[in-house]
XYZ file of C-alpha atoms in Angstrom:
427
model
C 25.722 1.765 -25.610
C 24.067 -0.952 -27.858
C 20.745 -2.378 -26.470
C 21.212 -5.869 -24.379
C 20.270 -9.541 -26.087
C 17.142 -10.541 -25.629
C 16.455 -12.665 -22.816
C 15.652 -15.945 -23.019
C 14.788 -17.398 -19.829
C 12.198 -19.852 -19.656
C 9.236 -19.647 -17.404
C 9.015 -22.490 -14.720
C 6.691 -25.199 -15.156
C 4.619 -24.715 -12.517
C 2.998 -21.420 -14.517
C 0.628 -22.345 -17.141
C 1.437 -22.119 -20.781
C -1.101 -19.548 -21.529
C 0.207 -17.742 -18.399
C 3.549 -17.734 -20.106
C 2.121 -16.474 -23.603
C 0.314 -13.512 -21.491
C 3.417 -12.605 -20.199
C 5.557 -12.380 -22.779
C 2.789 -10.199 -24.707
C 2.551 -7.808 -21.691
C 6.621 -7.300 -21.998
C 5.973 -6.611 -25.779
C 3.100 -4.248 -24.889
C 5.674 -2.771 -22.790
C 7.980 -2.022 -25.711
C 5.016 -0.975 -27.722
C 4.213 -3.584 -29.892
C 0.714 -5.120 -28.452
C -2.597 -5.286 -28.841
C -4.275 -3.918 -25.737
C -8.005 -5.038 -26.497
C -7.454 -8.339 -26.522
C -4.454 -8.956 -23.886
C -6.883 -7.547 -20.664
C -9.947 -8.047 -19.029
C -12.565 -6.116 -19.398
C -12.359 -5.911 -15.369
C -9.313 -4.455 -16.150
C -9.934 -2.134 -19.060
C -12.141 -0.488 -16.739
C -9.625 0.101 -14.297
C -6.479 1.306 -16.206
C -7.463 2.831 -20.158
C -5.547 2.673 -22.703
C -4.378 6.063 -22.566
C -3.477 5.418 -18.871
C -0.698 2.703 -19.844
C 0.542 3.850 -22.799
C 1.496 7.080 -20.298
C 2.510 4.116 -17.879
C 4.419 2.796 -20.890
C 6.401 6.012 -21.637
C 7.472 6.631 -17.783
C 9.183 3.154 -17.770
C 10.986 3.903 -21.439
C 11.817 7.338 -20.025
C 13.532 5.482 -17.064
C 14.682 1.984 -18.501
C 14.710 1.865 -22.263
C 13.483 -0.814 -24.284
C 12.725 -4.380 -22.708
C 14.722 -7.355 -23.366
C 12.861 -10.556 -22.083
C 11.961 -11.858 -18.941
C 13.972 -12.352 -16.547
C 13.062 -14.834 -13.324
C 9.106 -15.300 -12.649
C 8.374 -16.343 -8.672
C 4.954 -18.596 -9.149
C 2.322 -17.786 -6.712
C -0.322 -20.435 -8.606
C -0.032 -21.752 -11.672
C -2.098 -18.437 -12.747
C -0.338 -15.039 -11.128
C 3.535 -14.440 -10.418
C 5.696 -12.021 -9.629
C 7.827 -11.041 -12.804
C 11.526 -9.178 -13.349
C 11.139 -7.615 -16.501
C 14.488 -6.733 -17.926
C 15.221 -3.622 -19.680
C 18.335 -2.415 -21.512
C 19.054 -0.060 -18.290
C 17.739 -1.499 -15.692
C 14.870 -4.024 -14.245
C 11.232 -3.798 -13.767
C 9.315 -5.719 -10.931
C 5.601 -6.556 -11.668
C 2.619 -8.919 -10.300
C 0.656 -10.287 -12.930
C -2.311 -12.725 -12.802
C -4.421 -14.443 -16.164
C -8.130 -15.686 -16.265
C -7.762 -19.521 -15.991
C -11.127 -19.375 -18.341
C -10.411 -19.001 -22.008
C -9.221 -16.426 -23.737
C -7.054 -16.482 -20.475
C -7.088 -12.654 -20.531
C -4.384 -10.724 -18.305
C -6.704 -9.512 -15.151
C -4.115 -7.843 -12.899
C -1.065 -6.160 -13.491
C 0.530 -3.618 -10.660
C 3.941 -2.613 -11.665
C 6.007 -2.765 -8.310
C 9.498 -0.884 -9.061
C 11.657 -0.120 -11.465
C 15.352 -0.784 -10.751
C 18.399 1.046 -12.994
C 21.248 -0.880 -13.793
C 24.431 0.291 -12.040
C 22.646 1.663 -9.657
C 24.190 5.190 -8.234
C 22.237 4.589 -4.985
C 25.380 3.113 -3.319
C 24.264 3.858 -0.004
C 21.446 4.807 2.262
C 22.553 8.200 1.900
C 22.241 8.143 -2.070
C 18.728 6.714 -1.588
C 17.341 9.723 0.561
C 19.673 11.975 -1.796
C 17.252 10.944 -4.681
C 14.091 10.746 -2.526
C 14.907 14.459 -1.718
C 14.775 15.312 -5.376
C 10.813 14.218 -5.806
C 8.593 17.431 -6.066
C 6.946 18.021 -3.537
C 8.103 16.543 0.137
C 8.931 13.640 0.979
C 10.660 11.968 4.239
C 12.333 9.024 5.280
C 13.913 7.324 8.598
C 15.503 3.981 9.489
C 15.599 2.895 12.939
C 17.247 0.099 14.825
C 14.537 -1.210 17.088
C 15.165 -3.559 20.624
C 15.633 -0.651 23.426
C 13.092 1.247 25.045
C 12.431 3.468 21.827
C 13.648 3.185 18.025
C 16.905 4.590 17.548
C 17.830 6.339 14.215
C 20.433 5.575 11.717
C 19.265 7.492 9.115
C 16.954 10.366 8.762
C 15.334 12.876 6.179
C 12.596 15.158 7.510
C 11.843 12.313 9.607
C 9.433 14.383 12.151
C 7.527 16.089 9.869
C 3.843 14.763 8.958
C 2.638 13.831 5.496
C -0.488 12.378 4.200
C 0.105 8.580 4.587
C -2.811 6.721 2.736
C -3.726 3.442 3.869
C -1.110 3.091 6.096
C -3.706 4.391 9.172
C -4.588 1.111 9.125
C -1.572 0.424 11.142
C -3.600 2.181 13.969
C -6.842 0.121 13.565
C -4.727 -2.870 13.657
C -3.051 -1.884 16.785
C -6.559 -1.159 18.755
C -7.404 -4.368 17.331
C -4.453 -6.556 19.060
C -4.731 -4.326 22.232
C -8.640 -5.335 22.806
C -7.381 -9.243 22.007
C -4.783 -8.675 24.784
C -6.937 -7.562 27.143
C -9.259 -10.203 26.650
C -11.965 -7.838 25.090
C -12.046 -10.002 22.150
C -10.321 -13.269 20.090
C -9.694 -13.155 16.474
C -12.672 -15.531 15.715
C -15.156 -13.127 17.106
C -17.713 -12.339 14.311
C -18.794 -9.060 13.176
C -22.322 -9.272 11.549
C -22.574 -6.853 8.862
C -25.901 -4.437 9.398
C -26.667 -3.149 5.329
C -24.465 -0.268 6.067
C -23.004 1.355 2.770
C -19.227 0.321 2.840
C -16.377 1.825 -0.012
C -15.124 -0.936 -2.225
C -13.516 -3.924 -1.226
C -14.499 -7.034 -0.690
C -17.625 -6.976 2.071
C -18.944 -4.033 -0.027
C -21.784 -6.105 -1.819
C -21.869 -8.552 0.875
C -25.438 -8.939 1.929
C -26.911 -7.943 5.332
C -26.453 -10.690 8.053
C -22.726 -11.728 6.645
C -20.563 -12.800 9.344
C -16.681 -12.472 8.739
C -14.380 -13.384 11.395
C -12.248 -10.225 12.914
C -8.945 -12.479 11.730
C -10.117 -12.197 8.215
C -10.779 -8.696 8.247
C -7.586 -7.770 9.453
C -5.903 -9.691 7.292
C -7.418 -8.578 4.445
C -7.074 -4.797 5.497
C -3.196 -5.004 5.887
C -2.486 -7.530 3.042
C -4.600 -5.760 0.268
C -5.912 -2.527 1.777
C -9.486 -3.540 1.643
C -11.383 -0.304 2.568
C -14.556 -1.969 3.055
C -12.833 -4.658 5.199
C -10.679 -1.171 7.105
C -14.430 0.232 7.924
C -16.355 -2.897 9.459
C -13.129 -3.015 11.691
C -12.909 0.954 12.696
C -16.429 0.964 13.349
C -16.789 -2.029 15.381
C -13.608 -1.643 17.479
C -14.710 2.125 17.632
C -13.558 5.785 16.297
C -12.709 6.759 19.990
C -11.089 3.726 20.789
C -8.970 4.012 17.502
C -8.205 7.498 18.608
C -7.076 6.383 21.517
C -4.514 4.272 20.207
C -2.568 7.224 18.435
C -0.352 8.282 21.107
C -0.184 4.919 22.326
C 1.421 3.685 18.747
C 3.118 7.027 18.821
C 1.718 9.212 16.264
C 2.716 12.218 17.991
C 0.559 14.880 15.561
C -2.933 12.496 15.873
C -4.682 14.427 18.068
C -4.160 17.755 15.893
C -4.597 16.386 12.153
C -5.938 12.455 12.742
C -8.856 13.529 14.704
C -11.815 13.056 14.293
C -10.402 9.814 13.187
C -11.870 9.254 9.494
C -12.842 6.432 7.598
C -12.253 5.748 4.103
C -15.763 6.310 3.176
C -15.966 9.306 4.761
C -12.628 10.489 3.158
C -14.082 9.538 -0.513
C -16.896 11.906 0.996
C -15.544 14.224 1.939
C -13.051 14.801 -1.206
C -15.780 14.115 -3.957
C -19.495 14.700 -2.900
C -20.249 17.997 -4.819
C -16.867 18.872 -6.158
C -15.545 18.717 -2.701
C -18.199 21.083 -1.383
C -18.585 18.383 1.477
C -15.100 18.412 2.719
C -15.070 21.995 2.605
C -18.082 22.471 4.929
C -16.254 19.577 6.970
C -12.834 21.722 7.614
C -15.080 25.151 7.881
C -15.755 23.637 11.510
C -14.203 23.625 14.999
C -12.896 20.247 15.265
C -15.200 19.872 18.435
C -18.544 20.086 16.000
C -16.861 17.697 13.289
C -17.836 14.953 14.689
C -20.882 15.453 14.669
C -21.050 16.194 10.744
C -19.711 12.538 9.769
C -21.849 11.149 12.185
C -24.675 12.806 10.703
C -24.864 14.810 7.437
C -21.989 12.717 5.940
C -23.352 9.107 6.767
C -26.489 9.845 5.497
C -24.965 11.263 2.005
C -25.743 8.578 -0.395
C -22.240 6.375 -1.166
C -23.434 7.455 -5.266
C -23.142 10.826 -4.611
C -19.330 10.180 -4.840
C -17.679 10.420 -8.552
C -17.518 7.697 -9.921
C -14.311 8.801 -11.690
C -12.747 10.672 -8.235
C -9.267 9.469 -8.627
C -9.200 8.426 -12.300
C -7.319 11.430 -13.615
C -4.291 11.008 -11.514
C -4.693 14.377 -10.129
C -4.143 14.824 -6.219
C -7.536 15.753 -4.002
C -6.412 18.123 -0.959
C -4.082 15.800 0.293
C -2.756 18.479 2.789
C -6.340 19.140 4.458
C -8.272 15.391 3.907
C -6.029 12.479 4.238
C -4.298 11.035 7.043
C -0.953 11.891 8.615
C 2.074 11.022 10.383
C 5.700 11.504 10.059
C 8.591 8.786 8.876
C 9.167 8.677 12.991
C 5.311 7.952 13.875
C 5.126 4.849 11.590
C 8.451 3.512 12.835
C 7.191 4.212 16.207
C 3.649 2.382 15.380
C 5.911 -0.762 13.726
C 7.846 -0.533 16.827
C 4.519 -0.954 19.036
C 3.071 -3.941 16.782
C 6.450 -5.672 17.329
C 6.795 -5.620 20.981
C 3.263 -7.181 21.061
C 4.258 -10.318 18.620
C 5.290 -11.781 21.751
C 1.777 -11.404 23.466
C -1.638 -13.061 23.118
C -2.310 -11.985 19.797
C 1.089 -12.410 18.659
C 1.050 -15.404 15.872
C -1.398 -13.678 14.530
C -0.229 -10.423 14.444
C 3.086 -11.446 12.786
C 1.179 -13.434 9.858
C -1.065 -10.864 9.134
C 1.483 -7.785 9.042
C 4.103 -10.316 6.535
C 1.436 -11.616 4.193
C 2.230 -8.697 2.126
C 5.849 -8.305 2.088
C 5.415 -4.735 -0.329
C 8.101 -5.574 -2.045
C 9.307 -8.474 -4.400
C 11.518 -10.506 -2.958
C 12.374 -8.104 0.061
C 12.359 -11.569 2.389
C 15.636 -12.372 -0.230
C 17.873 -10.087 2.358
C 15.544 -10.193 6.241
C 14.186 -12.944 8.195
C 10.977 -11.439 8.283
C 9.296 -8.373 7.104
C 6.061 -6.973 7.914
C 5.060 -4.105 5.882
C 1.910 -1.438 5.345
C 1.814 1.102 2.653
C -0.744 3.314 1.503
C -1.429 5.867 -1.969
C -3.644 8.042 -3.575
C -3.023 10.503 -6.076
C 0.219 12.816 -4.781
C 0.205 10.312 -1.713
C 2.696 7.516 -1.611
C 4.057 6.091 1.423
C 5.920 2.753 2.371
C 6.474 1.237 5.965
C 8.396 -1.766 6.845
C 9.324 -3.998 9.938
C 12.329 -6.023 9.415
C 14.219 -8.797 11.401
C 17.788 -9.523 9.970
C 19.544 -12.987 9.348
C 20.789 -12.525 12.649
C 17.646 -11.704 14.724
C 17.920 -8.016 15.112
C 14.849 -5.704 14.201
C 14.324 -2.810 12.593
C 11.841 0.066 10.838
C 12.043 1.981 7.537
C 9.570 4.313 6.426
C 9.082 6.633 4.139
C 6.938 9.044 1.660
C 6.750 11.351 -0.631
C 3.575 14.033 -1.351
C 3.210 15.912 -4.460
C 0.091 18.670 -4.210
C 0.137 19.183 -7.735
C 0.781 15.304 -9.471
C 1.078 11.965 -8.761
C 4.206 10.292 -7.350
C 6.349 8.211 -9.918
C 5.423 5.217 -8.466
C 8.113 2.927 -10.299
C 10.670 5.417 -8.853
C 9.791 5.685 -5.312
C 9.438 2.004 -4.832
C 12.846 1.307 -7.030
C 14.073 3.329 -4.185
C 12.928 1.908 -1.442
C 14.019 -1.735 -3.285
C 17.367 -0.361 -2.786
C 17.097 0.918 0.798
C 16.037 -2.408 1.470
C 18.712 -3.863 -0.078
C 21.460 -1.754 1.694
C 19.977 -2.001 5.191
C 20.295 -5.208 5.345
C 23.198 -6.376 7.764
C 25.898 -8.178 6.247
């Protein structure tokens, strides 16, 4: 099969020229003609090497083939967009955003999904056909939501618990509408921060005496998974009230595996102080004395006693012992929960803040509304949606995938769950 034309669609007017010049260099980096140094920030360049793309570069050839142009570009400002990439089998989605400051470097760049042309994922079915195939586990569920509990359409190892990532914050989130419900607090109640280390994000260097309003927080922790904005909130609502919430949501394993509930400094703790030699003094105890060890020996470990490069290779960190779990069924459960109490005093709010990242490009082409939380690490990627359809009806997909020994393909999983998307969607 001869490669495809080049594509020639123009960019819209409303992105900047030098925008448009960035992205059409990133699309011939992707090929393999580009000049690295000069196309990124050094913000970036810190982030993701060299060596790192041109491996990120190889996985998409592997999959796609060579790329042809761009394809359609959804404007966010006149400085990021959401890009289709086409390739000669198949289409890559990406986010990309450029320094408005000369040399207008490229400053962000998250490769969403990778789609094949003629798909062979004709149906749900084929989708958790190919899911089953990643090493590792993985597990996936869609539910039809409205009665008195989510009912399943379609299910794959849907009651078994993985490591989930960021998508805990689902629970923190939940004890955070139930305290506004009961009148406990409003979303423009303040939290002062107290000079408290925090993991990165954006509060992290925020001086002592900052005040950010609980709204903001929680937006920020579902729409960008801002672990420093995730800890003010855990902490202030409280671990035991968090806790709480787990059966309430319906994460059926939390009281074996999710407690003591952890935060994400504490998890970056635990997994990197000394090799790991702090997490594996943490799991030595009974779970009645761990407690007692974050609230002591690992809060006062120094946040620089953490690796600065724990993550970097790519490798997974004892994602079966130190992470946070819950099955394909618990999130659809927990989405289930957060719907139901749209309706309530903190509803508005609640819907805005779970939609403001839709997780995937363009999913809102096919639903009426779709709230999503997903959450990764190394060997960790997960994916949880609520969806309302044309017609008004709700529903829950969630899945994951966990690889002990290397990381998920990332452009795979979510090309995947593009498609799952795509098929769920009543007609």
């Amino acid at each position: 099969m001869s490669p495809q034309p080049p594509v020639t669609v123009q960019l819209p007017t409303a992105v900047t020229p030098e925008f448009s010049d960035r992205a059409r260099q990133v699309v011939r980096l992707l090929g393999g003609d580009g000049n690295y140094a000069t196309l990124f920030s050094p913000a970036f360049k810190a982030a993701v090497s060299e060596t790192k793309l041109i491996a990120i570069n190889a996985q998409v050839a592997m999959a796609l083939g060579k790329p042809t142009g761009i394809e359609s570009v959804k404007t966010i400002t006149p400085w990021t967009a959401e890009l289709r990439i086409g390739f000669e089998r198949g289409t890559l989605n990406a986010q990309m955003a450029v320094d408005p400051i000369a040399p207008h470097t490229v400053t962000g760049l998250r490769l969403l999904g990778a789609v094949p042309r003629n798909d062979t994922a004709g149906s749900i079915g084929a989708v958790v056909e190919q899911l089953k195939a990643f090493p590792g586990s993985s597990g996936f569920a869609l539910a039809r939501l409205g009665g008195t509990a989510p009912v399943t359409t379609t299910a794959q190892n849907a009651a078994t618990p993985i490591a989930i990532g960021s998508a805990f914050k689902l629970v923190i989130l939940a004890e955070l509408v139930r305290s506004i419900e009961a009148g406990e607090r409003k979303w423009s109640d303040v939290v002062t921060l107290d000079g408290s280390a925090l993991p990165g994000g954006g509060y992290a260097q925020q001086p002592k005496g900052t005040k950010i309003a609980l709204r903001q927080l929680a937006e920020r922790m579902i729409s960008v998974s801002d672990n420093s904005a995730t800890d003010i909130l855990l902490f202030h609502l409280g671990r035991a009230k968090v806790e709480a919430m787990l059966p309430v949501v319906g994460f059926t394993d939390g009281a074996r595996r999710n407690v003591p509930f952890l935060g994400a400094l504490e998890l970056f703790k635990l997994k990197g102080v000394e090799g790991g030699a702090l997490g594996t003094r943490y799991l030595s105890l009974p779970p009645a004395a761990r407690r007692a060890f974050l609230d002591g020996t690992v809060l006062n470990t120094p946040i620089t006693a953490i690796p600065r490069d724990l993550f970097q290779n790519g490798k997974p960190v004892r994602i079966a012992e130190l992470e946070w779990f819950a099955s394909p069924n618990d999130l659809i459960r927990a989405m289930d929960w957060l719907r139901r109490h749209m309706d309530g005093p903190a509803g508005a709010e609640l819907r805005a803040i779970l939609s403001k990242n839709p997780g995937i490009p363009d999913a809102a082409t096919n639903w009426r509304y779709v709230g999503y939380k997903g959450g990764s690490e190394p060997g960790v990627l997960t994916m949880a949606f609520l969806l309302q359809s044309k017609d008004g009806d709700w529903y829950a997909l969630a899945a994951g995938v966990n690889d002990p020994d290397k990381d998920v393909d990332t452009l795979r999983f979510n090309g995947l769950i593009t498609r799952a998307l795509e098929l769920a969607a009543p007609r």
